[in-house]
Short mmCIF file of C-alpha atoms in Angstrom, two decimals:
data_model
loop_
_atom_site.label_atom_id
_atom_site.label_comp_id
_atom_site.label_asym_id
_atom_site.label_seq_id
_atom_site.Cartn_x
_atom_site.Cartn_y
_atom_site.Cartn_z
CA MET A 1 -0.73 -0.17 0.60
CA SER A 2 1.48 3.23 -0.90
CA SER A 3 1.04 6.52 0.22
CA PRO A 4 -1.77 8.92 -2.00
CA SER A 5 -1.82 11.01 -4.09
CA ASN A 6 -3.77 13.90 -2.38
CA GLY A 7 -0.88 15.30 -0.44
CA THR A 8 -2.13 12.99 3.56
CA PRO A 9 -0.77 11.08 4.82
CA PRO A 10 -1.59 7.31 5.28
CA SER A 11 -3.73 6.06 7.51
CA LEU A 12 -2.63 3.89 10.63
CA ASP A 13 -3.81 0.07 8.91
CA GLU A 14 -1.24 2.05 5.25
CA ILE A 15 1.92 0.47 5.39
CA ASP A 16 3.95 -0.60 2.93
CA ALA A 17 6.98 -2.18 4.77
CA ALA A 18 9.43 -2.58 2.03
CA GLN A 19 8.84 1.37 0.66
CA PHE A 20 9.80 2.34 3.87
CA ARG A 21 12.53 0.18 4.22
CA GLU A 22 14.09 1.62 1.20
CA GLU A 23 13.30 5.26 2.05
CA LEU A 24 15.00 4.22 4.70
CA GLU A 25 18.18 3.06 3.18
CA ASP A 26 18.52 5.26 1.44
CA SER A 27 18.10 8.41 3.79
CA ASP A 28 20.56 10.74 4.79
CA GLU A 29 18.77 11.02 8.46
CA PHE A 30 19.14 6.84 8.76
CA LEU A 31 21.94 7.14 11.79
CA ASN A 32 23.06 3.39 11.72
CA ALA A 33 26.46 3.92 14.20
CA GLU A 34 25.29 6.26 16.49
CA ARG A 35 24.29 5.56 20.13
CA PHE A 36 21.42 6.63 21.87
CA GLN A 37 22.11 10.34 24.30
CA ASN A 38 24.15 11.20 20.44
CA VAL A 39 20.67 11.09 18.72
CA LEU A 40 19.05 12.71 21.30
CA GLN A 41 21.01 15.29 21.64
CA SER A 42 22.00 15.86 17.85
CA SER A 43 18.47 14.44 15.59
CA VAL A 44 16.39 16.17 16.86
CA ASP A 45 17.57 19.60 17.56
CA GLY A 46 18.17 20.68 13.28
CA PHE A 47 14.33 18.69 13.37
CA SER A 48 11.60 20.87 13.66
CA GLU A 49 13.25 24.20 12.14
CA ASP A 50 12.95 21.88 8.44
CA LEU A 51 10.32 21.03 9.08
CA ILE A 52 8.56 24.68 9.90
CA HIS A 53 6.73 24.73 6.22
CA ALA A 54 6.37 21.51 5.17
CA ASP A 55 3.02 19.75 4.15
CA LYS A 56 1.88 17.27 6.32
CA LYS A 57 2.52 14.33 3.83
CA GLN A 58 6.39 15.30 3.99
CA LEU A 59 6.22 15.90 7.96
CA TYR A 60 5.20 12.46 8.69
CA ASN A 61 7.74 10.67 5.72
CA ALA A 62 10.02 12.80 7.38
CA ALA A 63 8.70 11.54 10.90
CA ARG A 64 8.79 7.84 9.86
CA VAL A 65 12.31 8.48 8.73
CA TYR A 66 13.24 9.59 12.16
CA VAL A 67 11.56 7.30 14.21
CA GLN A 68 13.22 4.65 12.28
CA ALA A 69 16.82 5.85 12.70
CA THR A 70 16.19 6.79 16.75
CA LEU A 71 14.92 3.41 16.95
CA THR A 72 17.93 2.29 15.03
CA ALA A 73 20.55 3.36 16.41
CA THR A 74 19.51 3.52 20.51
CA SER A 75 19.61 -0.58 19.78
CA GLY A 76 23.43 -0.06 19.23
CA VAL A 77 24.00 -2.37 15.94
CA SER A 78 25.88 -1.03 13.88
CA ALA A 79 27.48 -3.02 10.72
CA GLY A 80 30.89 -2.69 12.51
CA THR A 81 29.89 -4.45 15.92
CA SER A 82 30.28 -8.11 15.70
CA ALA A 83 28.27 -10.62 14.52
CA ALA A 84 27.40 -11.99 18.47
CA SER A 85 26.31 -8.53 19.00
CA ARG A 86 24.37 -7.65 16.53
CA PHE A 87 22.49 -11.64 16.97
CA ALA A 88 22.19 -10.30 20.27
CA ALA A 89 21.09 -7.15 19.54
CA GLU A 90 18.17 -9.02 17.23
CA MET A 91 17.10 -11.51 20.59
CA ALA A 92 16.96 -7.86 22.45
CA GLN A 93 13.98 -6.91 19.77
CA SER A 94 12.20 -9.90 19.35
CA ASN A 95 10.07 -9.48 21.73
CA ILE A 96 7.70 -7.53 18.41
CA SER A 97 7.76 -9.33 14.89
CA GLN A 98 9.33 -6.91 12.27
CA GLY A 99 5.75 -5.95 10.53
CA THR A 100 4.14 -4.77 14.32
CA ARG A 101 7.66 -3.37 14.85
CA ASP A 102 6.65 -1.65 11.71
CA GLY A 103 3.51 -0.76 12.76
CA TYR A 104 4.54 0.93 15.53
CA VAL A 105 7.46 2.84 13.40
CA ALA A 106 4.48 4.85 11.46
CA ILE A 107 2.24 5.21 14.95
CA ILE A 108 4.89 6.79 16.07
CA ALA A 109 4.94 8.69 13.18
CA HIS A 110 1.84 9.63 12.80
CA PHE A 111 2.34 11.68 16.63
CA ILE A 112 4.84 13.30 15.53
CA SER A 113 4.31 14.38 13.36
CA PHE A 114 1.40 15.62 14.70
CA HIS A 115 2.04 17.34 17.51
CA GLN A 116 5.19 19.27 14.77
CA GLY A 117 2.09 20.40 12.87
CA ILE A 118 1.31 22.09 15.71
CA ASN A 119 4.29 23.14 16.55
CA ALA A 120 7.29 22.88 14.82
CA ALA A 121 9.21 23.93 17.88
CA TRP A 122 7.39 20.79 19.78
CA ASP A 123 10.00 18.07 20.97
CA PRO A 124 9.54 14.29 20.61
CA THR A 125 11.56 13.30 22.82
CA SER A 126 11.03 16.20 25.48
CA ILE A 127 9.60 14.66 28.60
CA SER A 128 7.54 16.81 31.31
CA GLU A 129 4.54 17.03 32.75
CA ASN A 130 2.82 17.94 29.98
CA THR A 131 3.70 15.02 28.22
CA PRO A 132 0.67 12.02 29.12
CA SER A 133 -1.82 15.36 27.79
CA ASP A 134 0.34 15.18 24.34
CA ILE A 135 0.09 11.62 24.05
CA THR A 136 -4.26 11.02 24.80
CA ALA A 137 -4.69 14.81 22.36
CA PHE A 138 -3.19 12.34 19.43
CA ILE A 139 -5.21 9.32 20.41
CA SER A 140 -8.51 11.32 20.90
CA GLN A 141 -7.67 12.72 17.17
CA LYS A 142 -7.50 9.56 15.85
CA CYS A 143 -9.52 7.23 17.78
CA GLY A 144 -12.32 9.35 19.54
CA PRO A 145 -16.04 9.41 17.93
CA LYS A 146 -16.49 10.79 14.65
CA GLU A 147 -19.67 12.65 15.51
CA GLN A 148 -17.14 14.91 17.69
CA ASN A 149 -15.34 15.08 13.96
CA PHE A 150 -12.48 12.68 15.42
CA GLU A 151 -11.35 9.39 13.23
CA GLY A 152 -12.68 7.19 15.20
CA ARG A 153 -10.09 4.96 14.44
CA LYS A 154 -10.49 1.50 16.73
CA ALA A 155 -6.39 1.76 16.90
CA SER A 156 -5.77 3.34 20.34
CA VAL A 157 -5.34 0.47 22.40
CA SER A 158 -2.11 -0.95 19.62
CA THR A 159 -1.41 3.52 19.70
CA ARG A 160 0.05 3.24 23.27
CA ALA A 161 1.95 0.32 23.50
CA ALA A 162 3.39 2.02 19.60
CA LEU A 163 4.08 5.67 22.21
CA THR A 164 5.22 3.10 24.82
CA LEU A 165 7.76 1.59 22.96
CA TRP A 166 8.92 5.55 21.76
CA TYR A 167 9.49 6.83 25.27
CA SER A 168 10.61 3.86 26.30
CA TYR A 169 13.48 3.92 23.93
CA VAL A 170 13.77 8.01 24.65
CA GLN A 171 14.10 7.45 28.57
CA GLY A 172 16.53 4.73 28.25
CA ARG A 173 14.60 2.03 29.18
CA GLU A 174 15.11 3.01 32.99
CA LEU A 175 14.31 -0.23 35.09
CA SER A 176 10.57 2.16 36.31
CA MET A 177 7.84 1.78 34.40
CA ALA A 178 5.98 3.58 37.05
CA TRP A 179 4.77 7.47 36.23
CA TYR A 180 6.89 9.93 38.69
CA PHE A 181 8.85 13.57 38.81
CA ASN A 182 12.01 12.72 40.80
CA GLN A 183 12.76 15.02 43.50
CA GLN A 184 16.28 14.55 43.17
CA THR A 185 16.84 15.34 39.55
CA GLN A 186 14.12 17.27 39.31
CA LYS A 187 13.20 15.25 36.33
CA TRP A 188 9.59 13.18 35.18
CA CYS A 189 10.47 9.40 35.36
CA GLY A 190 9.30 6.21 33.64
CA LEU A 191 6.49 6.02 30.92
CA PRO A 192 3.95 8.96 29.79
CA THR A 193 1.72 6.22 29.11
CA ARG A 194 2.36 4.55 31.98
CA SER A 195 0.39 7.70 33.64
CA LYS A 196 -2.42 8.29 36.13
CA HIS A 197 -3.39 10.68 33.26
CA VAL A 198 -3.63 8.28 30.47
CA SER A 199 -4.66 5.49 32.39
CA ASP A 200 -8.07 7.27 33.14
CA PHE A 201 -8.48 8.57 29.20
CA MET A 202 -8.46 4.85 28.24
CA VAL A 203 -11.10 3.78 30.48
CA GLY A 204 -13.06 6.83 29.25
CA LEU A 205 -12.74 6.40 25.84
CA GLU A 206 -13.67 2.34 25.62
CA LYS A 207 -16.81 3.63 28.17
CA THR A 208 -17.77 6.09 25.53
CA LYS A 209 -17.79 3.81 22.49
CA ALA A 210 -19.17 1.91 24.23
CA LYS A 211 -22.25 3.27 23.44
CA SER A 212 -25.00 -0.01 24.41
CA GLY A 213 -23.55 0.25 27.51
CA GLU A 214 -23.50 -3.41 28.04
CA ALA A 215 -21.67 -4.72 24.99
CA SER A 216 -18.31 -3.27 26.77
CA THR A 217 -19.06 -5.09 29.72
CA SER A 218 -20.54 -7.87 28.60
CA ALA A 219 -17.28 -9.32 27.34
CA ARG A 220 -14.67 -7.88 29.11
CA ILE A 221 -16.82 -10.38 31.66
CA VAL A 222 -16.76 -13.31 29.30
CA ARG A 223 -13.38 -13.50 28.52
CA TYR A 224 -11.90 -12.36 32.56
CA ALA A 225 -14.07 -15.82 33.42
CA ALA A 226 -12.20 -17.98 30.39
CA TYR A 227 -9.21 -16.43 31.78
CA LEU A 228 -10.09 -17.40 35.67
CA LEU A 229 -10.71 -19.76 35.00
CA ALA A 230 -8.13 -21.77 32.90
CA TRP A 231 -5.35 -20.30 35.16
CA LEU A 232 -7.38 -22.36 37.99
CA LEU A 233 -7.50 -25.39 36.01
CA MET A 234 -4.61 -25.05 34.21
CA LEU A 235 -5.92 -25.95 31.24
CA ARG A 236 -5.62 -26.33 28.11
CA VAL A 237 -6.28 -23.61 25.38
CA ASP A 238 -9.41 -26.16 23.83
CA GLU A 239 -10.12 -27.09 26.89
CA VAL A 240 -11.20 -23.42 27.83
CA VAL A 241 -13.42 -22.90 25.29
CA ASN A 242 -14.75 -26.39 24.82
CA LEU A 243 -16.51 -26.05 28.90
CA ARG A 244 -20.24 -26.12 28.70
CA ILE A 245 -22.67 -25.27 31.07
CA GLU A 246 -23.69 -28.84 30.93
CA ASN A 247 -19.49 -29.11 32.64
CA ILE A 248 -20.27 -27.11 35.76
CA GLU A 249 -21.73 -28.25 38.85
CA LYS A 250 -22.90 -26.78 41.98
CA HIS A 251 -21.29 -28.74 45.12
CA PRO A 252 -24.22 -31.05 47.10
CA ASN A 253 -22.51 -30.10 50.51
CA ASP A 254 -21.23 -27.18 49.93
CA ASP A 255 -22.95 -22.94 49.05
CA GLU A 256 -19.17 -21.72 48.37
CA ALA A 257 -18.50 -24.58 46.05
CA PHE A 258 -19.00 -25.99 42.84
CA LEU A 259 -17.61 -28.38 40.57
CA VAL A 260 -16.18 -28.82 37.21
CA LYS A 261 -16.91 -31.83 35.91
CA MET A 262 -14.93 -32.15 31.74
CA LEU A 263 -16.01 -35.30 29.61
CA VAL A 264 -11.88 -35.88 28.31
CA ARG A 265 -9.04 -34.23 27.93
CA LYS A 266 -6.00 -34.98 25.83
CA ASN A 267 -4.81 -37.44 28.52
CA ALA A 268 -8.18 -38.71 29.47
CA PRO A 269 -10.04 -39.11 25.70
CA GLU A 270 -12.02 -41.80 26.75
CA GLY A 271 -13.27 -39.83 29.95
CA VAL A 272 -12.55 -38.17 33.23
CA ARG A 273 -13.09 -40.10 36.12
CA HIS A 274 -12.35 -37.43 38.34
CA SER A 275 -13.57 -33.33 38.96
CA TRP A 276 -11.75 -30.35 40.20
CA LYS A 277 -13.78 -28.27 43.03
CA LEU A 278 -13.25 -24.97 42.86
CA TRP A 279 -14.07 -22.50 46.36
CA ALA A 280 -14.75 -19.12 47.17
CA ASN A 281 -11.69 -17.15 47.54
CA ASP A 282 -13.21 -13.89 49.66
CA ASP A 283 -9.60 -13.22 50.44
CA ASP A 284 -8.88 -12.40 47.01
CA GLU A 285 -12.53 -11.51 45.47
CA LYS A 286 -10.35 -10.49 42.20
CA ILE A 287 -10.35 -13.90 41.28
CA CYS A 288 -12.52 -16.18 43.11
CA PRO A 289 -14.27 -18.67 40.48
CA VAL A 290 -17.94 -18.70 42.46
CA ARG A 291 -17.65 -14.38 42.28
CA ILE A 292 -17.34 -15.31 38.47
CA MET A 293 -19.65 -17.82 37.81
CA ILE A 294 -21.95 -15.36 39.14
CA LEU A 295 -21.21 -12.43 37.32
CA LEU A 296 -21.80 -14.83 34.35
CA CYS A 297 -25.22 -15.60 35.54
CA THR A 298 -26.43 -11.64 35.86
CA ILE A 299 -25.30 -11.39 31.74
CA TYR A 300 -26.79 -14.04 31.17
CA ASP A 301 -30.89 -14.89 30.23
CA THR A 302 -31.60 -16.23 32.96
CA GLN A 303 -35.62 -16.11 31.92
CA ASN A 304 -34.22 -18.44 29.37
CA ILE A 305 -34.04 -22.39 30.14
CA GLY A 306 -31.74 -22.37 26.82
CA ALA A 307 -29.35 -20.18 28.30
CA TRP A 308 -28.28 -23.02 30.87
CA THR A 309 -27.13 -25.41 28.37
CA GLY A 310 -24.49 -25.04 25.64
CA PRO A 311 -20.95 -23.24 26.26
CA LEU A 312 -20.16 -22.01 29.00
CA PHE A 313 -17.72 -18.90 27.04
CA ARG A 314 -20.40 -17.03 24.91
CA ARG A 315 -19.48 -14.23 22.58
CA VAL A 316 -21.36 -11.15 22.77
CA ASN A 317 -21.84 -9.36 19.65
CA SER A 318 -20.94 -4.95 19.21
CA ALA A 319 -25.04 -4.00 20.93
CA GLY A 320 -23.95 -6.11 24.02
CA ALA A 321 -26.44 -9.33 23.22
CA VAL A 322 -25.44 -13.00 23.78
CA LEU A 323 -25.22 -15.33 21.32
CA HIS A 324 -25.78 -18.59 22.96
CA ASP A 325 -24.84 -21.24 20.45
CA LYS A 326 -21.37 -19.39 19.44
CA PRO A 327 -18.93 -20.37 21.67
CA VAL A 328 -15.68 -17.92 22.13
CA THR A 329 -12.74 -19.67 20.40
CA ALA A 330 -9.13 -19.38 20.63
CA SER A 331 -8.91 -17.00 18.36
CA ILE A 332 -11.07 -14.70 20.05
CA LEU A 333 -8.98 -15.58 23.09
CA GLY A 334 -5.71 -15.22 22.12
CA ARG A 335 -6.13 -11.58 20.23
CA SER A 336 -8.71 -10.44 23.06
CA LEU A 337 -5.59 -11.45 25.72
CA SER A 338 -2.94 -9.36 23.47
CA LYS A 339 -5.38 -5.95 23.33
CA ASP A 340 -5.61 -6.88 27.33
CA LEU A 341 -2.46 -6.89 27.92
CA GLN A 342 -1.04 -4.01 25.45
CA SER A 343 -3.62 -1.71 27.06
CA LEU A 344 -2.40 -2.49 30.53
CA GLY A 345 0.64 -0.55 29.10
CA TYR A 346 2.52 -4.55 29.47
CA THR A 347 4.78 -3.89 26.24
CA SER A 348 6.13 -7.55 26.86
CA TRP A 349 2.73 -8.22 25.59
CA ALA A 350 3.63 -10.32 23.20
CA LEU A 351 5.58 -12.58 24.61
CA TYR A 352 1.68 -13.85 26.27
CA GLY A 353 -0.45 -16.51 24.87
CA THR A 354 -3.41 -18.58 25.97
CA HIS A 355 -1.18 -21.59 27.19
CA SER A 356 0.05 -18.51 29.34
CA PHE A 357 -2.68 -19.06 31.88
CA ARG A 358 -1.96 -23.18 32.29
CA ARG A 359 1.43 -22.36 32.90
CA GLY A 360 1.01 -19.79 34.72
CA GLY A 361 -1.16 -21.72 36.90
CA CYS A 362 1.20 -24.45 37.59
CA GLN A 363 3.20 -21.84 38.81
CA TYR A 364 0.67 -19.94 40.87
CA ARG A 365 0.05 -23.81 42.22
CA PHE A 366 4.33 -24.42 43.19
CA LYS A 367 4.97 -21.08 44.76
CA GLU A 368 3.00 -19.34 45.70
CA LYS A 369 0.38 -22.40 47.22
CA ARG A 370 3.11 -23.86 48.31
CA TRP A 371 1.64 -27.08 46.20
CA ALA A 372 3.80 -30.94 45.69
CA LEU A 373 4.43 -31.70 42.88
CA ALA A 374 1.88 -34.57 42.88
CA GLN A 375 -0.78 -32.53 42.87
CA ILE A 376 -0.26 -30.29 40.61
CA ALA A 377 0.23 -33.13 38.30
CA ALA A 378 -2.45 -34.60 39.24
CA TRP A 379 -4.62 -30.89 38.88
CA GLY A 380 -3.18 -30.15 35.72
CA GLY A 381 -3.34 -33.81 34.05
CA TRP A 382 0.65 -34.07 33.32
CA SER A 383 1.04 -38.30 33.25
CA GLN A 384 5.23 -39.35 34.23
CA VAL A 385 5.88 -39.18 30.29
CA GLU A 386 5.03 -35.42 30.34
CA ALA A 387 6.52 -34.64 33.79
CA ALA A 388 9.49 -32.72 31.86
CA THR A 389 7.05 -30.26 30.08
CA MET A 390 5.73 -29.21 33.78
CA PHE A 391 9.45 -28.88 35.03
CA ARG A 392 9.47 -26.99 32.40
CA TYR A 393 6.35 -24.19 33.22
CA LEU A 394 8.37 -24.22 36.53
CA TYR A 395 11.35 -23.19 35.02
CA SER A 396 9.98 -20.15 32.63
CA PRO A 397 8.25 -17.35 33.02
CA ASN A 398 7.06 -16.32 29.86
CA ASP A 399 5.52 -18.65 26.95
CA ASN A 400 7.80 -18.92 23.86
CA HIS A 401 5.89 -17.32 21.69
CA GLU A 402 6.59 -18.88 18.35
CA TYR A 403 5.47 -21.71 20.00
CA LEU A 404 2.51 -21.01 22.11
CA HIS A 405 0.51 -23.49 19.30
CA GLU A 406 3.14 -26.37 19.20
CA TYR A 407 2.11 -26.51 22.79
CA ASP A 408 -1.18 -26.26 23.29
CA LYS A 409 -1.14 -29.55 20.83
CA ASN A 410 1.33 -31.32 22.23
CA HIS A 411 1.05 -30.67 25.78
#
């Protein structure tokens, strides 16, 4: 997709990675060997002055080249470095795919050109108390409702993620993710995308765009319920999406517990002989399985007998209506998890997938609840020959996102 010929910058979706790389390699502004501080101190100085009289398309194109140059330079990769150093730098950046990275570059370039178009002296590497407001102003323009003369794009989460990447480079990849003012240095530290102002704005924007009021809440309850049961029961993603209302039974002797009975599992294709008992958790209500099941009941139609058969986790349409005969799918849960992690500001969101709940549940039972390995193996459905897999889960904090489908299929 090439840039439009009418002089306007391409949209956030119109990204031509191949053309972009060619432009970048031919550009005099490509700073291949510069280090981080040199980029920040020298590259921006002439940036605003050269673009005072530029039109929007020129402004965007220059910003795009500048962003890629900065990200490349701050990574420390240069032609003169050793093969081992280049490989290490590539691995450090491999937490996001090249396609995602190119998309982020385009969003950051739009961000810079947006503010440069308003104020040619605006510095994209300046960090101040106004930076969170700069971020929300840009997201408002791109993602605000069309009826209020904004562009109405559905890219608020990816925009925040892209700007998180940008400011992590601007701040020198400092360890602190929080946004705070350092009294000793008299400087703002951390990531402005994690500020309370931006977080409150993102929540408000989501509520504003969900005109029905129920759609966003209902969908969020369904997916959080799926997340929670996958984590507590250490389920594979196909086991999660195949759960049915019929698999849930009230405990006959305990009003604060319920039973989960699965018909089959990977290690028990001929039938599962035992059930899982989940208790209410009054100590930590956010991970209470009884409470989340009650929330599910509130969004399902209690007057409809058919609502109490069929898929446990159901799709919710844009109007907030529950589609009782359509279960959520593994791909829906995967995309939702990625968006949820990005909306929370996690730069490492790409490392996690639906299988992370199985791994994380294993780690939680072992490290926090001090379960014996035999208990974990029985609860999670690992046989003796799969013991190595369980130990790998205990050792690694993150999923290898490139092999998630293989894990789901083989383990």
